[in-house]
Short mmCIF file of C-alpha atoms and ligand atoms in Angstrom, two decimals:
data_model
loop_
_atom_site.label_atom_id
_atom_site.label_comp_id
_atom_site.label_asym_id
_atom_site.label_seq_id
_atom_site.Cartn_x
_atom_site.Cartn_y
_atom_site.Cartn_z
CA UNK K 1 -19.25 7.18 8.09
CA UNK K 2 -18.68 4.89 11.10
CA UNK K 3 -17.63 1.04 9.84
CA UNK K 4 -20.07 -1.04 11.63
CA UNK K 5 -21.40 -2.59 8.49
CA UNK K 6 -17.87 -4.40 8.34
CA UNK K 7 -19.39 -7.92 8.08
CA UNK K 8 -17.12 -11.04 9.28
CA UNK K 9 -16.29 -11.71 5.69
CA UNK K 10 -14.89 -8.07 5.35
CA UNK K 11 -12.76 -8.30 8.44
CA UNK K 12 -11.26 -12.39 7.08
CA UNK K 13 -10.59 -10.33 3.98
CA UNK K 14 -8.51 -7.60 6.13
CA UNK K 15 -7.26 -10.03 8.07
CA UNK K 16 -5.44 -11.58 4.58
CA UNK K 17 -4.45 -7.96 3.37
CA UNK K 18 -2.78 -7.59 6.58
CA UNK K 19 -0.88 -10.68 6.12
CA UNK K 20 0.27 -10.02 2.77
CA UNK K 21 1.15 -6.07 3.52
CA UNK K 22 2.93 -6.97 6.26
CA UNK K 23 4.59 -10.04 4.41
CA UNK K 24 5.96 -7.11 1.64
CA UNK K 25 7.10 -4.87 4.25
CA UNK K 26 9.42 -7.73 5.53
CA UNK K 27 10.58 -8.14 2.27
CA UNK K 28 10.72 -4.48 1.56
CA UNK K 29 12.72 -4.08 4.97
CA UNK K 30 15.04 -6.93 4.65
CA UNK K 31 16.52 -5.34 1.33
CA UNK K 32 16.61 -2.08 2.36
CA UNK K 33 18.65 -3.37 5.41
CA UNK K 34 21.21 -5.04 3.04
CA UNK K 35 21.69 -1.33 1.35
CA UNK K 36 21.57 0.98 4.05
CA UNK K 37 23.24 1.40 7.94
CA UNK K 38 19.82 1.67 9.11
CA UNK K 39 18.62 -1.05 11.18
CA UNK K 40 15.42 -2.02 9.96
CA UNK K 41 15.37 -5.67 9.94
CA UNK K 42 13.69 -6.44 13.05
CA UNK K 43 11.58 -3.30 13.36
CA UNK K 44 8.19 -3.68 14.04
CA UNK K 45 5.17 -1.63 14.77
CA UNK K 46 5.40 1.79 15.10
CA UNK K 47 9.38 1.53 15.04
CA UNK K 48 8.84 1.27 11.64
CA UNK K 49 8.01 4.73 11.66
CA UNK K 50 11.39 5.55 13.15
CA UNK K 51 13.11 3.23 10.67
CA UNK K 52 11.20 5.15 7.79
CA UNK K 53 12.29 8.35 9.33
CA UNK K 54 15.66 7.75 9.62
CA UNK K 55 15.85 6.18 5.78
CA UNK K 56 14.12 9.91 4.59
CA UNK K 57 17.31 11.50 6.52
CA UNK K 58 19.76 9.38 4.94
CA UNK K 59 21.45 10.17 1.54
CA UNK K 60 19.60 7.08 -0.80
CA UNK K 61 20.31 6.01 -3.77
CA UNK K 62 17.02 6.58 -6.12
CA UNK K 63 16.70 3.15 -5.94
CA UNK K 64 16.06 2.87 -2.69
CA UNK K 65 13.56 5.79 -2.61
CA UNK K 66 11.23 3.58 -4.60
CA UNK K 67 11.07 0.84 -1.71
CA UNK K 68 11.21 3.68 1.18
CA UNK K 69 7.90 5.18 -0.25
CA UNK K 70 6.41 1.96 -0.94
CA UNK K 71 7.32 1.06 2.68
CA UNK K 72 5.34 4.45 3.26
CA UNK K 73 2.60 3.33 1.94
CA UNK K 74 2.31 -0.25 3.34
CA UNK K 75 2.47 1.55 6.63
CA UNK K 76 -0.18 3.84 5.96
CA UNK K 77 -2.09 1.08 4.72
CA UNK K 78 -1.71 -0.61 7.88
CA UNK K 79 -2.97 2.54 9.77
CA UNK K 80 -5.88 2.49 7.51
CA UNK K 81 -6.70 -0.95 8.70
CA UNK K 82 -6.77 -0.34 12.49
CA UNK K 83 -8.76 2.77 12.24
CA UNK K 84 -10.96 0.75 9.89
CA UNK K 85 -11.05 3.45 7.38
CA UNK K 86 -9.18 0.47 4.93
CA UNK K 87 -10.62 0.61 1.15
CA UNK K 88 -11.95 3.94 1.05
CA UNK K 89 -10.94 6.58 -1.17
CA UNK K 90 -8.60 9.36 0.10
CA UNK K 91 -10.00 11.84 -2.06
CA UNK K 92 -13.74 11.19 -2.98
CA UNK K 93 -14.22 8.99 0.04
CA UNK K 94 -15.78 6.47 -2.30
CA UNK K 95 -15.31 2.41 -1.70
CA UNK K 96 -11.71 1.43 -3.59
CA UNK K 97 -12.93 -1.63 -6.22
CA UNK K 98 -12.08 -4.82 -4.35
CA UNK K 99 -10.28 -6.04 -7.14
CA UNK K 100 -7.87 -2.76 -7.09
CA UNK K 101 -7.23 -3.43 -3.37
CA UNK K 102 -6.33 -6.54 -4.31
CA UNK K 103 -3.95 -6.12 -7.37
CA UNK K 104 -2.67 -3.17 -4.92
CA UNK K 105 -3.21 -3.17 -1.35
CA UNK K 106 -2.52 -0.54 -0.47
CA UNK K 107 -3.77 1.83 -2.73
CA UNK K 108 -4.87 5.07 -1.05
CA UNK K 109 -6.86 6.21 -4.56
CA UNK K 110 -9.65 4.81 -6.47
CA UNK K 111 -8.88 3.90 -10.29
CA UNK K 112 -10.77 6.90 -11.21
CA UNK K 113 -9.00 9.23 -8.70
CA UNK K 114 -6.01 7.20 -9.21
CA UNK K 115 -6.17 8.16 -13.06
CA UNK K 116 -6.97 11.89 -12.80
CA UNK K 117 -4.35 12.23 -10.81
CA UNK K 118 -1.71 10.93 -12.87
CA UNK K 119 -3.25 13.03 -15.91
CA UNK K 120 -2.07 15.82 -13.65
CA UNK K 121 1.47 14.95 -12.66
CA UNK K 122 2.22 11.90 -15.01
CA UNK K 123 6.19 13.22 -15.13
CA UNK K 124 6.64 12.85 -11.45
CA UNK K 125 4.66 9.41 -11.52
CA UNK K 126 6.92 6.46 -10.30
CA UNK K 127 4.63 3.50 -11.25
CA UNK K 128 4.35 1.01 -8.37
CA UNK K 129 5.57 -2.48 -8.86
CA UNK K 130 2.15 -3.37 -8.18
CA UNK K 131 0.28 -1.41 -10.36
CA UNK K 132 -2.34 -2.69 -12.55
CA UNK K 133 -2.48 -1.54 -15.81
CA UNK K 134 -4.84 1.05 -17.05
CA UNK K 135 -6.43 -0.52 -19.49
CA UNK K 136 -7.75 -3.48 -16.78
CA UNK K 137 -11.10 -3.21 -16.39
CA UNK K 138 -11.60 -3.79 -12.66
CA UNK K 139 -14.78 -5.21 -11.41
CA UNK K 140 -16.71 -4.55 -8.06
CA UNK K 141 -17.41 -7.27 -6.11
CA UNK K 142 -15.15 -10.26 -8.15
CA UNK K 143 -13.24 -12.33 -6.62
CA UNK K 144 -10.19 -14.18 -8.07
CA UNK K 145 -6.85 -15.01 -6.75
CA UNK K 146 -4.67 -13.16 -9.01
CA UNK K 147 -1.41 -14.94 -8.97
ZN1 ZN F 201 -11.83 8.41 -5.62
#
């Protein structure tokens, strides 16, 4: 389904997910530069890619694994975003709840999704810093800051 329903307030909206995914991955990038020989500090773009590669070669702590993949995921997020396929559910192509996206921005699955698929492999599940918790009912459409 082509995006051309993406209204001007949709693409402000992006526009601040953008900001604050790629405001993590500096974060995320900065540390893992203080752990690892990998020079990732002043990566950008698709050198980030690289970076990530390189980091999957190298023999990480666990530790580190947990920021790597979440550094996956920001960049896939970011992908998402340019093809303008951002908020949509990888598996049942459904609309991710706005207030998911929010809490997690770069979640690929919605809650529903999200859940059945942690029914299925809950022992391999590392839970995401930004996770929500399960039992938060998430509402379409609401809008609040959550800070
Ligand atoms: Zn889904």
């Amino acid at each position: 389904m082509p995006l051309e329903e993406v209204t001007y307030q949709m693409a402000k909206k992006l526009d601040k997910i953008k900001e604050k995914l790629l405001e993590r991955r500096n974060e995320l990038l900065t540390r893992i530069q203080e752990l690892t020989s990998v020079p990732t500090q002043s990566v950008s773009g698709d050198k980030v890619d690289q970076a990530i590669a390189s980091l999957e070669r190298e023999d990480t702590s666990m530790h580190l694994q947990v920021e790597i993949s979440e550094l996956h995921d920001i960049q896939d997020a970011l992908k998402r975003i340019e093809r303008g396929e951002y908020g949509k559910c990888e598996s049942c192509g459904k609309r991710i709840g706005a207030a998911r996206l929010e809490a997690l921005p770069y979640a690929m699955l919605c809650l529903q999704c999200k859940q059945m698929e942690e029914n299925e492999s809950e022992a391999f599940q590392t839970r995401a810093r930004w996770e929500i918790p399960e039992e938060t009912t998430i509402e379409e459409g609401e809008e609040e800051e959550a800070d």
